[in-house]
PDB file of C-alpha atoms in Angstrom:
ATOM      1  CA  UNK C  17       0.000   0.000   0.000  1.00 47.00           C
ATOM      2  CA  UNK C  18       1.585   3.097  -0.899  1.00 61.00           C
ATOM      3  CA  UNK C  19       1.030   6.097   2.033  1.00 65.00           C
ATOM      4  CA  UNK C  20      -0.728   8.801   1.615  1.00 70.00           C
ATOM      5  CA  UNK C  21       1.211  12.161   0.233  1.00 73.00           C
ATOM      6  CA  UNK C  22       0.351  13.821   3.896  1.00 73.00           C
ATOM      7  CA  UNK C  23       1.615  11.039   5.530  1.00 77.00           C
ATOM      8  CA  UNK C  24       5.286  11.503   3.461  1.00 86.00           C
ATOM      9  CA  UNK C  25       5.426  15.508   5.283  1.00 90.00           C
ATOM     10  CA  UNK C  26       7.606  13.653   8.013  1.00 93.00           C
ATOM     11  CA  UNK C  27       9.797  13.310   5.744  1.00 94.00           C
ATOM     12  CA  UNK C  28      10.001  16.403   4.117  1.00 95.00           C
ATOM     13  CA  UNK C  29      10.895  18.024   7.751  1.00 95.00           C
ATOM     14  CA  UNK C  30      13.731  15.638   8.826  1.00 94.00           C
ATOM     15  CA  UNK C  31      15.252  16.338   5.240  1.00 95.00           C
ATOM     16  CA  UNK C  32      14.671  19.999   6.230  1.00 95.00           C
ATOM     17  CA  UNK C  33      15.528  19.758   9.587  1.00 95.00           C
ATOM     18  CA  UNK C  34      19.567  20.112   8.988  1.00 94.00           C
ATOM     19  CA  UNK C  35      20.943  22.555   5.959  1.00 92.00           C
ATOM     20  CA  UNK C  36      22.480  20.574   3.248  1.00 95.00           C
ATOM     21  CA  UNK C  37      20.695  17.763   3.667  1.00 97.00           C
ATOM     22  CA  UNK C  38      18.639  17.644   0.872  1.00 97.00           C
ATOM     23  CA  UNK C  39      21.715  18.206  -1.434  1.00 97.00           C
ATOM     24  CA  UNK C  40      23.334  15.355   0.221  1.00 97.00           C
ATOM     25  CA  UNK C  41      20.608  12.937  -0.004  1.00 97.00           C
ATOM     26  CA  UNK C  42      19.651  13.865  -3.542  1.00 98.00           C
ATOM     27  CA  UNK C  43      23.298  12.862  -4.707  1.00 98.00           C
ATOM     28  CA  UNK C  44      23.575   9.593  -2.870  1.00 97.00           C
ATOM     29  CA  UNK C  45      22.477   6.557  -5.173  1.00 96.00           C
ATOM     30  CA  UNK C  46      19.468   4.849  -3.069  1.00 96.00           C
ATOM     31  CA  UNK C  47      18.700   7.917  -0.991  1.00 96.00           C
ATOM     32  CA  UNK C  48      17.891  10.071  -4.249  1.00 97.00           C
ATOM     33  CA  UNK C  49      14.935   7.963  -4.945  1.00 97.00           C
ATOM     34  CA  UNK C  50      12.932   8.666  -1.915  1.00 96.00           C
ATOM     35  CA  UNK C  51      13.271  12.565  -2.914  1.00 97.00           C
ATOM     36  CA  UNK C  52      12.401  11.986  -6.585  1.00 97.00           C
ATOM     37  CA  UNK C  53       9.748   9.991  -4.890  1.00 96.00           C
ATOM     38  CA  UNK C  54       8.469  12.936  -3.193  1.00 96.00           C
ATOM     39  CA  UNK C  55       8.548  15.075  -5.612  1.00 96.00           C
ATOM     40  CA  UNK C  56       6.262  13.053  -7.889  1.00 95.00           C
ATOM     41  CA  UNK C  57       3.504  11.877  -5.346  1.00 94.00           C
ATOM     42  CA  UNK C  58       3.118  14.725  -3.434  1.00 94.00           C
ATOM     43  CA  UNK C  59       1.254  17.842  -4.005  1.00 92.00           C
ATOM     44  CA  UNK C  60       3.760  21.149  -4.356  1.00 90.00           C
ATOM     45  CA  UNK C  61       2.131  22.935  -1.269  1.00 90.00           C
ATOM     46  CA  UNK C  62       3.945  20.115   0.784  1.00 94.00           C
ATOM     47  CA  UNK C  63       7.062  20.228  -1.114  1.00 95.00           C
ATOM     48  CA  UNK C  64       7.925  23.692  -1.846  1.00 95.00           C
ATOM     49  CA  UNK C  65      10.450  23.950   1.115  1.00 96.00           C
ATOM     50  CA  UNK C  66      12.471  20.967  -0.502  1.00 97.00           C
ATOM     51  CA  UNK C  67      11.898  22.251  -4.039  1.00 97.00           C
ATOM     52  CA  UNK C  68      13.297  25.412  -3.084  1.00 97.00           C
ATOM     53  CA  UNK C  69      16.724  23.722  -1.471  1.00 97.00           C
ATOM     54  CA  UNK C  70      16.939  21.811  -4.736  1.00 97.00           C
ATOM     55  CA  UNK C  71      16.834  24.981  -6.919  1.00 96.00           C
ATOM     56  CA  UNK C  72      19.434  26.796  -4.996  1.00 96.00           C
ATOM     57  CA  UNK C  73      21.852  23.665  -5.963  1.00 96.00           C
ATOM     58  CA  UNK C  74      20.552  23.303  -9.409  1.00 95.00           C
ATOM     59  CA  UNK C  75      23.686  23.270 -11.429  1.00 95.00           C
ATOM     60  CA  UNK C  76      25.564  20.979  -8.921  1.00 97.00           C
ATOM     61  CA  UNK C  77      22.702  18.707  -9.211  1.00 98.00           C
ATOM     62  CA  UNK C  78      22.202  18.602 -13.063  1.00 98.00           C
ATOM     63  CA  UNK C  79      25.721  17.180 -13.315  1.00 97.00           C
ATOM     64  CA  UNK C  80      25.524  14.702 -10.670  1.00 98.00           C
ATOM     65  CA  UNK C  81      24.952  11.249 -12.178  1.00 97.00           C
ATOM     66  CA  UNK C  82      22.119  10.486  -9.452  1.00 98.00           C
ATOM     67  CA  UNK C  83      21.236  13.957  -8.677  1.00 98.00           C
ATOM     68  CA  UNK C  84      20.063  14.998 -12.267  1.00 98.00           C
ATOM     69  CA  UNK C  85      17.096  12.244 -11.604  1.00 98.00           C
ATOM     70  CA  UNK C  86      16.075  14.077  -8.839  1.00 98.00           C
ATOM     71  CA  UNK C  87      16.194  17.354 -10.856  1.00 98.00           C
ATOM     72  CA  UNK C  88      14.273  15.533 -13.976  1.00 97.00           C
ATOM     73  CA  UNK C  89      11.617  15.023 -11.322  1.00 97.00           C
ATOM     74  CA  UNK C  90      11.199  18.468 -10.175  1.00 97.00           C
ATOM     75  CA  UNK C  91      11.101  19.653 -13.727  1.00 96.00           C
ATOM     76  CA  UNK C  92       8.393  17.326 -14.607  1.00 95.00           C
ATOM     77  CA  UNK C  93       6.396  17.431 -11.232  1.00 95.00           C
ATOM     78  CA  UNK C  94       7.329  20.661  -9.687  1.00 93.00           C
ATOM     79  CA  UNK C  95       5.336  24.026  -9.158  1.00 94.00           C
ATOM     80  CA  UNK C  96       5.467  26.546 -12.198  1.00 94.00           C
ATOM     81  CA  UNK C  97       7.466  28.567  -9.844  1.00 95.00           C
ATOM     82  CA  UNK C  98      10.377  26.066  -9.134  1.00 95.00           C
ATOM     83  CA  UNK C  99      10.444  25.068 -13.119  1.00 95.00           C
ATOM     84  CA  UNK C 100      10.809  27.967 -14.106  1.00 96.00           C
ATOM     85  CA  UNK C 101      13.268  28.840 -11.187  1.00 96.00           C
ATOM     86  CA  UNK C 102      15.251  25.859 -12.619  1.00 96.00           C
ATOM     87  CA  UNK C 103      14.927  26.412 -16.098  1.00 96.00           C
ATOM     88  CA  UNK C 104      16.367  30.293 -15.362  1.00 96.00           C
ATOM     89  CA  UNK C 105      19.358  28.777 -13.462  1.00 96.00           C
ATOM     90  CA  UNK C 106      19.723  26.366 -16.237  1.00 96.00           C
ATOM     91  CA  UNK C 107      20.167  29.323 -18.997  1.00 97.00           C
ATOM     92  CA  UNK C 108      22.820  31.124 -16.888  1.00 96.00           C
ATOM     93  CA  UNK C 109      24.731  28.109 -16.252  1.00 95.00           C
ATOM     94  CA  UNK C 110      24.444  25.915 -18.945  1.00 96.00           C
ATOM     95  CA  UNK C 111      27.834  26.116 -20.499  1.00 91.00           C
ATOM     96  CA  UNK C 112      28.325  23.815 -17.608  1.00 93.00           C
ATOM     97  CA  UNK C 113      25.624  21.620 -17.227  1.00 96.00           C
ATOM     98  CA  UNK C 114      25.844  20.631 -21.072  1.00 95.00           C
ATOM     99  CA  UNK C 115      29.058  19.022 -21.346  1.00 92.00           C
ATOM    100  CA  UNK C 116      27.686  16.625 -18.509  1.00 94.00           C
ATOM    101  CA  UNK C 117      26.028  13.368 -19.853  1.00 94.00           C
ATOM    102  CA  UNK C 118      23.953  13.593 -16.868  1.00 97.00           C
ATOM    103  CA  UNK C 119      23.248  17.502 -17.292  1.00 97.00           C
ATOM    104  CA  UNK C 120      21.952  16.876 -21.181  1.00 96.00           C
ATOM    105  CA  UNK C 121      19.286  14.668 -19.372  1.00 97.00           C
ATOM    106  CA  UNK C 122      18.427  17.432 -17.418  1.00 98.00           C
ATOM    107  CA  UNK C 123      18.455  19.656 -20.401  1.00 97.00           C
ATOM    108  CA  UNK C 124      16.119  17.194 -22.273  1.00 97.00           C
ATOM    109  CA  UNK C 125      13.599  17.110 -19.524  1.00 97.00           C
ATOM    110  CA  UNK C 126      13.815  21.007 -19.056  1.00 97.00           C
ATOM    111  CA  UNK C 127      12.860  21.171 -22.952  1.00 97.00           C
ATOM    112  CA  UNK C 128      10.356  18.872 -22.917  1.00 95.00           C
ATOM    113  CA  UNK C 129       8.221  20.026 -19.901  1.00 95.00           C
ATOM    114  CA  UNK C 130       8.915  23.544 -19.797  1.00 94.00           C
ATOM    115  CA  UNK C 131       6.287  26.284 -21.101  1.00 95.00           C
ATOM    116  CA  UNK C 132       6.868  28.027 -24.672  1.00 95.00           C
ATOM    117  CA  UNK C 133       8.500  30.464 -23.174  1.00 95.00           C
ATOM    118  CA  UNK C 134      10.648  28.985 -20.582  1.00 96.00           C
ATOM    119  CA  UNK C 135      12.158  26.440 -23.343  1.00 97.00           C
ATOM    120  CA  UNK C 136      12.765  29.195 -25.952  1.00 97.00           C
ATOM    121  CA  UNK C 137      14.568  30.850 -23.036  1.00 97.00           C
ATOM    122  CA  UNK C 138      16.600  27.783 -22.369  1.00 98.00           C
ATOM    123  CA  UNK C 139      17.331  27.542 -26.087  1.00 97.00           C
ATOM    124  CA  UNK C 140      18.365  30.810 -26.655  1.00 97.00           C
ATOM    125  CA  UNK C 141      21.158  30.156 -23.844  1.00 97.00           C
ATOM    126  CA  UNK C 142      22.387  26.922 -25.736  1.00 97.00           C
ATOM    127  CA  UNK C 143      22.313  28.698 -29.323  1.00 97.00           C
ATOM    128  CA  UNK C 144      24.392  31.610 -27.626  1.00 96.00           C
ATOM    129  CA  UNK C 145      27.126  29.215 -26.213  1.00 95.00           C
ATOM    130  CA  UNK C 146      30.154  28.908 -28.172  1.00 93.00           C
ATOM    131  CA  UNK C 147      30.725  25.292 -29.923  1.00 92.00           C
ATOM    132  CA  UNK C 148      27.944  24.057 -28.008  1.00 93.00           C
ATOM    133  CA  UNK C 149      25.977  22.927 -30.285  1.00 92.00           C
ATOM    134  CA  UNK C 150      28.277  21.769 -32.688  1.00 89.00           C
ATOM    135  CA  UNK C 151      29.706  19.961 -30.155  1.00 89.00           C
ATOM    136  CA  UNK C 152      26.502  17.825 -28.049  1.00 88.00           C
ATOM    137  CA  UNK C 153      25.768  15.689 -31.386  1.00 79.00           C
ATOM    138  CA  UNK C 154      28.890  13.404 -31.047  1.00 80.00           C
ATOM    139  CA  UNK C 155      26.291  11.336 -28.140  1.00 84.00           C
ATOM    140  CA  UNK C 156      22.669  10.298 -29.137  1.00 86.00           C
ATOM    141  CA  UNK C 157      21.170  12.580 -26.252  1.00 90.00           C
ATOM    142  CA  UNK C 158      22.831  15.199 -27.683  1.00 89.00           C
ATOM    143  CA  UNK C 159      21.617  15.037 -31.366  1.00 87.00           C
ATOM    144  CA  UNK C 160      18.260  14.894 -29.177  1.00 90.00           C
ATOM    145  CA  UNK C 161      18.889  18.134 -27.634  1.00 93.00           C
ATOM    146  CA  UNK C 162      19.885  19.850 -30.678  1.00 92.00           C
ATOM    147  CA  UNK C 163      16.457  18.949 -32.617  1.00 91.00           C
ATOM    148  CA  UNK C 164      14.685  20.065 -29.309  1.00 95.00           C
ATOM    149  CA  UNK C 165      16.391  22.893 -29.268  1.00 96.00           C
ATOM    150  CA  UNK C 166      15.451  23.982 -32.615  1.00 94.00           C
ATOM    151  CA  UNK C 167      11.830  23.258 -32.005  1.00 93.00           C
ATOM    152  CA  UNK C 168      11.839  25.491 -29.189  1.00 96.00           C
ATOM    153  CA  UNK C 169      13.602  28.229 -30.994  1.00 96.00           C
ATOM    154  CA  UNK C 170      11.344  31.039 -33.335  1.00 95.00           C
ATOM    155  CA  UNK C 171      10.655  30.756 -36.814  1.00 92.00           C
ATOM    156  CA  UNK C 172      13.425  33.425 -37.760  1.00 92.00           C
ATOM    157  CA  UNK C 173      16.516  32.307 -35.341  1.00 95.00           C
ATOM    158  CA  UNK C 174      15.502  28.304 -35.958  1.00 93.00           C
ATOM    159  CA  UNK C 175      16.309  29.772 -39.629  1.00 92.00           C
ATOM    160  CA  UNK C 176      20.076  31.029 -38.564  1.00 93.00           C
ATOM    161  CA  UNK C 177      20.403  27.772 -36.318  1.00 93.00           C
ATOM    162  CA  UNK C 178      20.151  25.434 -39.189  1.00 89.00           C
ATOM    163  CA  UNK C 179      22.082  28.090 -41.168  1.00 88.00           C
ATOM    164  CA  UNK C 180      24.707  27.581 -38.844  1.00 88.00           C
ATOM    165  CA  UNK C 181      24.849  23.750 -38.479  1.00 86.00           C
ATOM    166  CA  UNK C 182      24.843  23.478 -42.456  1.00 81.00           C
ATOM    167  CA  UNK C 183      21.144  21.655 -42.349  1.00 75.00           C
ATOM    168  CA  UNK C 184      19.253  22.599 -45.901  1.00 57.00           C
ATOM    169  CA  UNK C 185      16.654  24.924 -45.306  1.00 46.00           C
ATOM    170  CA  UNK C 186      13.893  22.958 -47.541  1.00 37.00           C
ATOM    171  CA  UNK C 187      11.983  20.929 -44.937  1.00 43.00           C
ATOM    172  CA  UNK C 188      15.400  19.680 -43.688  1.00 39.00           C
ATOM    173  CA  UNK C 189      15.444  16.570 -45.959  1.00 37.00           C
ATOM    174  CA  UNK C 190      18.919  16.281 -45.960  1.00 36.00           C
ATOM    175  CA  UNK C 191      22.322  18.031 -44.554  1.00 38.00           C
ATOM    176  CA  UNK C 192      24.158  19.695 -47.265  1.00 36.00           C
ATOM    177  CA  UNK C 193      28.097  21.250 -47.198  1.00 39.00           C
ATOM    178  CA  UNK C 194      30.013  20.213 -44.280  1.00 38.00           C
ATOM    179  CA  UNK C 195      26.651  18.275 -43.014  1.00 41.00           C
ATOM    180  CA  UNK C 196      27.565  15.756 -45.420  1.00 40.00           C
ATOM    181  CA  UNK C 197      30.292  13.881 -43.828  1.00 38.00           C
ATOM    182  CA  UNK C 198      28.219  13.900 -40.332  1.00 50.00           C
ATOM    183  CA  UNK C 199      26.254  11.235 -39.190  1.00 56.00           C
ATOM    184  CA  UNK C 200      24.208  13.901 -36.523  1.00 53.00           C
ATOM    185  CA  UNK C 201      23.084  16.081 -38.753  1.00 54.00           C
ATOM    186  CA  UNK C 202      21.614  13.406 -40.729  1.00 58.00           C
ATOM    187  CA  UNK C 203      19.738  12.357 -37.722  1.00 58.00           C
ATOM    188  CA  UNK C 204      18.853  15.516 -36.988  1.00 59.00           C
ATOM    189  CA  UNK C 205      17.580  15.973 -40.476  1.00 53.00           C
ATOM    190  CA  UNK C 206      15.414  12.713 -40.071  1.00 61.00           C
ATOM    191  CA  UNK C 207      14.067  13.458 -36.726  1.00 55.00           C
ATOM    192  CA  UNK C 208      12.671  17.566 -37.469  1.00 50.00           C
ATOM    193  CA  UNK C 209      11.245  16.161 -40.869  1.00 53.00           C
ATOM    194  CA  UNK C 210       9.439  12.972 -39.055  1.00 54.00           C
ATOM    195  CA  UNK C 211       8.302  15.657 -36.458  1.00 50.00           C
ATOM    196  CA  UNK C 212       6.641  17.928 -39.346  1.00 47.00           C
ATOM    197  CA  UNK C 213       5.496  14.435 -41.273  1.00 50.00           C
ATOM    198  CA  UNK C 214       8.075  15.001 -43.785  1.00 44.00           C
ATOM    199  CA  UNK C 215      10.201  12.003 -45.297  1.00 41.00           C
ATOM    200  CA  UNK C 216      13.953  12.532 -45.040  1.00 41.00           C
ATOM    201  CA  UNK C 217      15.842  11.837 -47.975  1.00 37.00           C
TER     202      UNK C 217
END
């Protein structure tokens, strides 16, 4: 029988109780569960003083490899406030969180959950770091990223993005130039055109 979100508030003020805490226990490998736990299954009025000590360690977090899961889950489950808390962290700090594995699947969740204007935000960040996004397609998650990226991004600067990663501007059937001798950009060519119900070339 699972217990009742009220009955999990015990919790929530032992974690609480000493300063730190919740960073610690969100980075150890077993303990982080019971947090992401938390998070998910119980309402945000309960968890907003936990939520808030996960924020202020958001970067530290996103690059832990058991940490990120707990920020994944406050992304997806939080309060508007703490997402978009995070998401704002995120955008002044991801030239570090992105060359983590574990930060792009922080990234990924960010993009996915976030409203319009949070993920264009986020976006906007990634575009504006140097190399960046020439550099996240050499792992699957990354090629990921960079098609999210470019679906969160307006009409106009989506335009300069592809521009810039050599992807052909017609439907993006197929990379062109420099494109050509990179497996990525083929799959991100494939995966914006299967997303607008075109067929890659």
């Amino acid at each position: 029988t699972e217990t009742a979100p009220e009955e999990s508030a015990f919790i929530i003020d032992e974690l609480l109780a000493r300063p730190g805490l919740p960073f610690q226990v969100a980075r150890h490998r077993y303990a982080c569960r019971i947090v992401q736990k938390l998070l998910e299954r119980c309402p945000p009025n309960l968890t907003q003083g936990l939520a808030d000590a996960l924020v202020m360690e958001a970067q530290a977090l996103s690059c832990h490899s058991f940490g990120s899961f707990v920020v994944q889950s406050l992304v997806a489950h939080g309060a508007e406030k703490h997402r978009f808390s995070l998401l704002l962290s995120l955008s002044r700090q991801v030239g570090a969180v992105a060359y983590t594995r574990s930060g792009c699947t922080v990234l990924r969740a960010a993009l996915r959950h976030g409203f319009v204007d949070e993920t264009e935000m986020l976006a906007k960040a990634m575009v504006a770091q140097p190399g960046l996004l020439e550099l996240l397609p050499e792992t699957p998650i990354g090629c990921e990223l960079v098609m999210l990226v470019l679906q969160s991004l307006p009409d106009d600067e989506r335009a300069a993005v592809r521009e810039r990663l050599g992807l052909e501007d017609a439907g993006f059937s197929r990379p062109v130039g420099a494109a050509e001798r990179c497996e990525w950009h083929r799959s991100v060519a494939s995966a914006i055109a299967r997303d607008r119900g075109m067929s890659p070339a």
